[in-house]
């Protein structure tokens, strides 16, 4: 699977390899077969699992439960070996730079594609898909050129957040 196809699926469903908000740490371990580093805060109130350019956050309870995640695509520009390793372990091939235009073009061909709202984040644009609780941050600085970092029009990151429950 290409990285673009993977991102489009994530935008549509809010799921990565079948996991998402509410998935347990055991479910994540079964779905993601890639080396990682766990970082638990001092009080044991949160866990961040870092796979290199992919990270998940967990909250405690009877067991750790996913509360969010992100795909830090900007890290691939200066560390393309991360993409090769992810392709070997997860079967998803990401390019060194991911163009937002390419993602949007692929998304336009997907039935049930979520509606996106856009907001300015000062040098970045954030495209939010409320239906899937996924947002895409895109470099919006005309002077940023591709190289060892993401350039103008490239995806910086894709994030998953827990929906806010009405009280």
CSV table of C-alpha atoms in Angstrom, one decimal:
chain,number,residue,atom,x,y,z
A,1,UNK,CA,0.0,0.0,0.0
A,2,UNK,CA,1.3,3.5,-0.7
A,3,UNK,CA,1.5,6.1,2.0
A,4,UNK,CA,-1.0,8.3,0.1
A,5,UNK,CA,-3.6,5.4,0.2
A,6,UNK,CA,-2.8,4.8,3.8
A,7,UNK,CA,-3.4,8.5,4.7
A,8,UNK,CA,-6.6,8.6,2.7
A,9,UNK,CA,-8.0,5.6,4.6
A,10,UNK,CA,-6.9,7.1,7.9
A,11,UNK,CA,-8.7,10.4,7.0
A,12,UNK,CA,-11.9,8.5,6.0
A,13,UNK,CA,-12.0,6.1,9.0
A,14,UNK,CA,-9.9,7.4,11.8
A,15,UNK,CA,-8.3,4.0,12.0
A,16,UNK,CA,-4.7,2.8,11.3
A,17,UNK,CA,-4.2,-0.8,10.7
A,18,UNK,CA,-7.6,-1.4,12.4
A,19,UNK,CA,-6.8,0.5,15.5
A,20,UNK,CA,-7.9,4.0,16.7
A,21,UNK,CA,-9.3,5.9,19.7
A,22,UNK,CA,-10.2,3.4,22.4
A,23,UNK,CA,-7.9,0.6,21.2
A,24,UNK,CA,-6.0,-1.1,24.0
A,25,UNK,CA,-2.3,-1.4,24.1
A,26,UNK,CA,-2.6,-5.1,23.4
A,27,UNK,CA,-4.6,-4.4,20.3
A,28,UNK,CA,-1.9,-1.9,19.2
A,29,UNK,CA,0.8,-4.5,19.8
A,30,UNK,CA,-1.0,-7.0,17.6
A,31,UNK,CA,-1.6,-4.4,14.8
A,32,UNK,CA,1.7,-2.6,14.7
A,33,UNK,CA,4.8,-4.9,14.5
A,34,UNK,CA,7.5,-2.2,14.6
A,35,UNK,CA,10.1,-1.3,17.1
A,36,UNK,CA,9.2,1.5,19.5
A,37,UNK,CA,10.1,3.5,22.7
A,38,UNK,CA,7.5,3.9,25.5
A,39,UNK,CA,7.6,7.1,27.5
A,40,UNK,CA,5.4,7.1,30.7
A,41,UNK,CA,5.0,10.4,32.6
A,42,UNK,CA,6.2,10.6,36.2
A,43,UNK,CA,2.7,10.1,37.7
A,44,UNK,CA,1.8,7.2,35.4
A,45,UNK,CA,-1.1,9.2,34.0
A,46,UNK,CA,-0.1,8.9,30.3
A,47,UNK,CA,1.9,6.8,27.9
A,48,UNK,CA,3.4,7.9,24.6
A,49,UNK,CA,4.5,5.1,22.3
A,50,UNK,CA,7.0,6.4,19.7
A,51,UNK,CA,7.6,4.4,16.5
A,52,UNK,CA,9.8,7.0,14.9
A,53,UNK,CA,7.5,9.0,12.7
A,54,UNK,CA,4.3,7.5,14.1
A,55,UNK,CA,3.3,8.1,17.8
A,56,UNK,CA,0.3,7.0,19.8
A,57,UNK,CA,-0.9,8.4,23.2
A,58,UNK,CA,-2.6,6.3,25.8
A,59,UNK,CA,-4.5,6.9,29.0
A,60,UNK,CA,-4.5,4.5,32.0
A,61,UNK,CA,-7.4,2.6,33.4
A,62,UNK,CA,-7.9,-1.1,33.8
A,63,UNK,CA,-5.5,-1.1,30.9
A,64,UNK,CA,-3.8,1.5,28.6
A,65,UNK,CA,-6.3,2.9,26.0
A,66,UNK,CA,-5.4,5.0,23.0
A,67,UNK,CA,-6.4,8.6,23.3
A,68,UNK,CA,-4.7,10.0,20.2
A,69,UNK,CA,-1.9,9.6,17.7
A,70,UNK,CA,0.0,11.3,15.0
A,71,UNK,CA,2.0,10.6,11.9
A,72,UNK,CA,4.9,13.1,11.8
A,73,UNK,CA,5.6,13.0,8.1
A,74,UNK,CA,8.0,15.9,8.3
A,75,UNK,CA,10.5,13.6,10.0
A,76,UNK,CA,10.8,11.5,6.8
A,77,UNK,CA,12.5,14.4,4.9
A,78,UNK,CA,15.6,14.2,7.0
A,79,UNK,CA,15.3,10.5,7.9
A,80,UNK,CA,14.1,8.6,4.9
A,81,UNK,CA,15.4,5.3,6.5
A,82,UNK,CA,12.3,5.5,8.8
A,83,UNK,CA,10.1,5.1,5.8
A,84,UNK,CA,12.0,2.1,4.5
A,85,UNK,CA,11.8,0.4,7.9
A,86,UNK,CA,8.1,1.1,8.1
A,87,UNK,CA,7.5,-0.4,4.7
A,88,UNK,CA,9.3,-3.6,5.7
A,89,UNK,CA,7.5,-4.0,9.0
A,90,UNK,CA,4.0,-2.6,8.1
A,91,UNK,CA,3.7,-2.8,4.3
A,92,UNK,CA,3.1,0.9,3.8
A,93,UNK,CA,5.5,2.8,1.5
A,94,UNK,CA,5.8,6.5,2.3
A,95,UNK,CA,7.7,8.9,0.0
A,96,UNK,CA,10.3,11.3,1.5
A,97,UNK,CA,7.8,14.2,1.0
A,98,UNK,CA,4.0,13.9,1.0
A,99,UNK,CA,2.2,16.4,-1.1
A,100,UNK,CA,-1.2,17.6,0.2
A,101,UNK,CA,-2.3,17.9,-3.4
A,102,UNK,CA,-1.6,14.2,-4.0
A,103,UNK,CA,-3.6,13.3,-0.8
A,104,UNK,CA,-6.5,15.5,-1.8
A,105,UNK,CA,-6.6,14.1,-5.3
A,106,UNK,CA,-6.7,10.5,-4.0
A,107,UNK,CA,-9.3,11.5,-1.4
A,108,UNK,CA,-11.6,13.0,-4.1
A,109,UNK,CA,-11.9,9.5,-5.7
A,110,UNK,CA,-13.0,7.8,-2.4
A,111,UNK,CA,-16.7,7.2,-1.8
A,112,UNK,CA,-17.7,8.6,1.6
A,113,UNK,CA,-14.7,10.9,1.8
A,114,UNK,CA,-15.1,13.2,4.9
A,115,UNK,CA,-15.8,16.9,4.6
A,116,UNK,CA,-12.8,19.0,5.5
A,117,UNK,CA,-12.7,22.4,7.2
A,118,UNK,CA,-9.6,24.5,7.0
A,119,UNK,CA,-8.0,26.8,9.6
A,120,UNK,CA,-4.8,28.9,9.5
A,121,UNK,CA,-2.1,27.9,12.0
A,122,UNK,CA,0.5,30.5,11.2
A,123,UNK,CA,2.7,29.1,8.5
A,124,UNK,CA,0.6,26.0,8.3
A,125,UNK,CA,-3.0,25.1,7.3
A,126,UNK,CA,-5.0,22.6,9.3
A,127,UNK,CA,-7.6,20.5,7.4
A,128,UNK,CA,-10.0,18.8,9.9
A,129,UNK,CA,-12.2,15.9,9.2
A,130,UNK,CA,-14.7,16.0,12.1
A,131,UNK,CA,-16.4,12.8,11.0
A,132,UNK,CA,-13.1,10.8,11.6
A,133,UNK,CA,-11.5,13.0,14.2
A,134,UNK,CA,-8.4,13.4,12.0
A,135,UNK,CA,-6.6,16.6,11.1
A,136,UNK,CA,-3.9,17.2,8.5
A,137,UNK,CA,-1.3,20.0,9.0
A,138,UNK,CA,0.2,21.3,5.7
A,139,UNK,CA,3.1,23.7,5.3
A,140,UNK,CA,1.7,27.0,4.0
A,141,UNK,CA,4.9,29.1,3.7
A,142,UNK,CA,5.7,29.9,0.1
A,143,UNK,CA,9.4,30.3,0.9
A,144,UNK,CA,9.7,26.8,2.4
A,145,UNK,CA,11.4,24.6,-0.1
A,146,UNK,CA,11.7,20.8,-0.1
A,147,UNK,CA,14.9,19.4,1.1
A,148,UNK,CA,15.8,18.0,4.5
A,149,UNK,CA,12.5,19.3,5.7
A,150,UNK,CA,8.9,19.5,4.3
A,151,UNK,CA,8.3,22.3,1.8
A,152,UNK,CA,5.4,24.5,0.8
A,153,UNK,CA,2.3,22.3,0.2
A,154,UNK,CA,3.7,19.2,1.9
A,155,UNK,CA,1.9,17.4,4.7
A,156,UNK,CA,3.7,18.2,8.0
A,157,UNK,CA,1.7,15.7,10.1
A,158,UNK,CA,-1.6,13.9,10.4
A,159,UNK,CA,-3.2,13.7,13.8
A,160,UNK,CA,-6.0,11.7,15.5
A,161,UNK,CA,-7.8,13.0,18.5
A,162,UNK,CA,-10.4,11.7,20.9
A,163,UNK,CA,-13.9,13.2,20.2
A,164,UNK,CA,-15.2,15.6,22.8
A,165,UNK,CA,-18.2,14.1,24.6
A,166,UNK,CA,-21.2,16.3,25.3
A,167,UNK,CA,-21.9,16.7,29.0
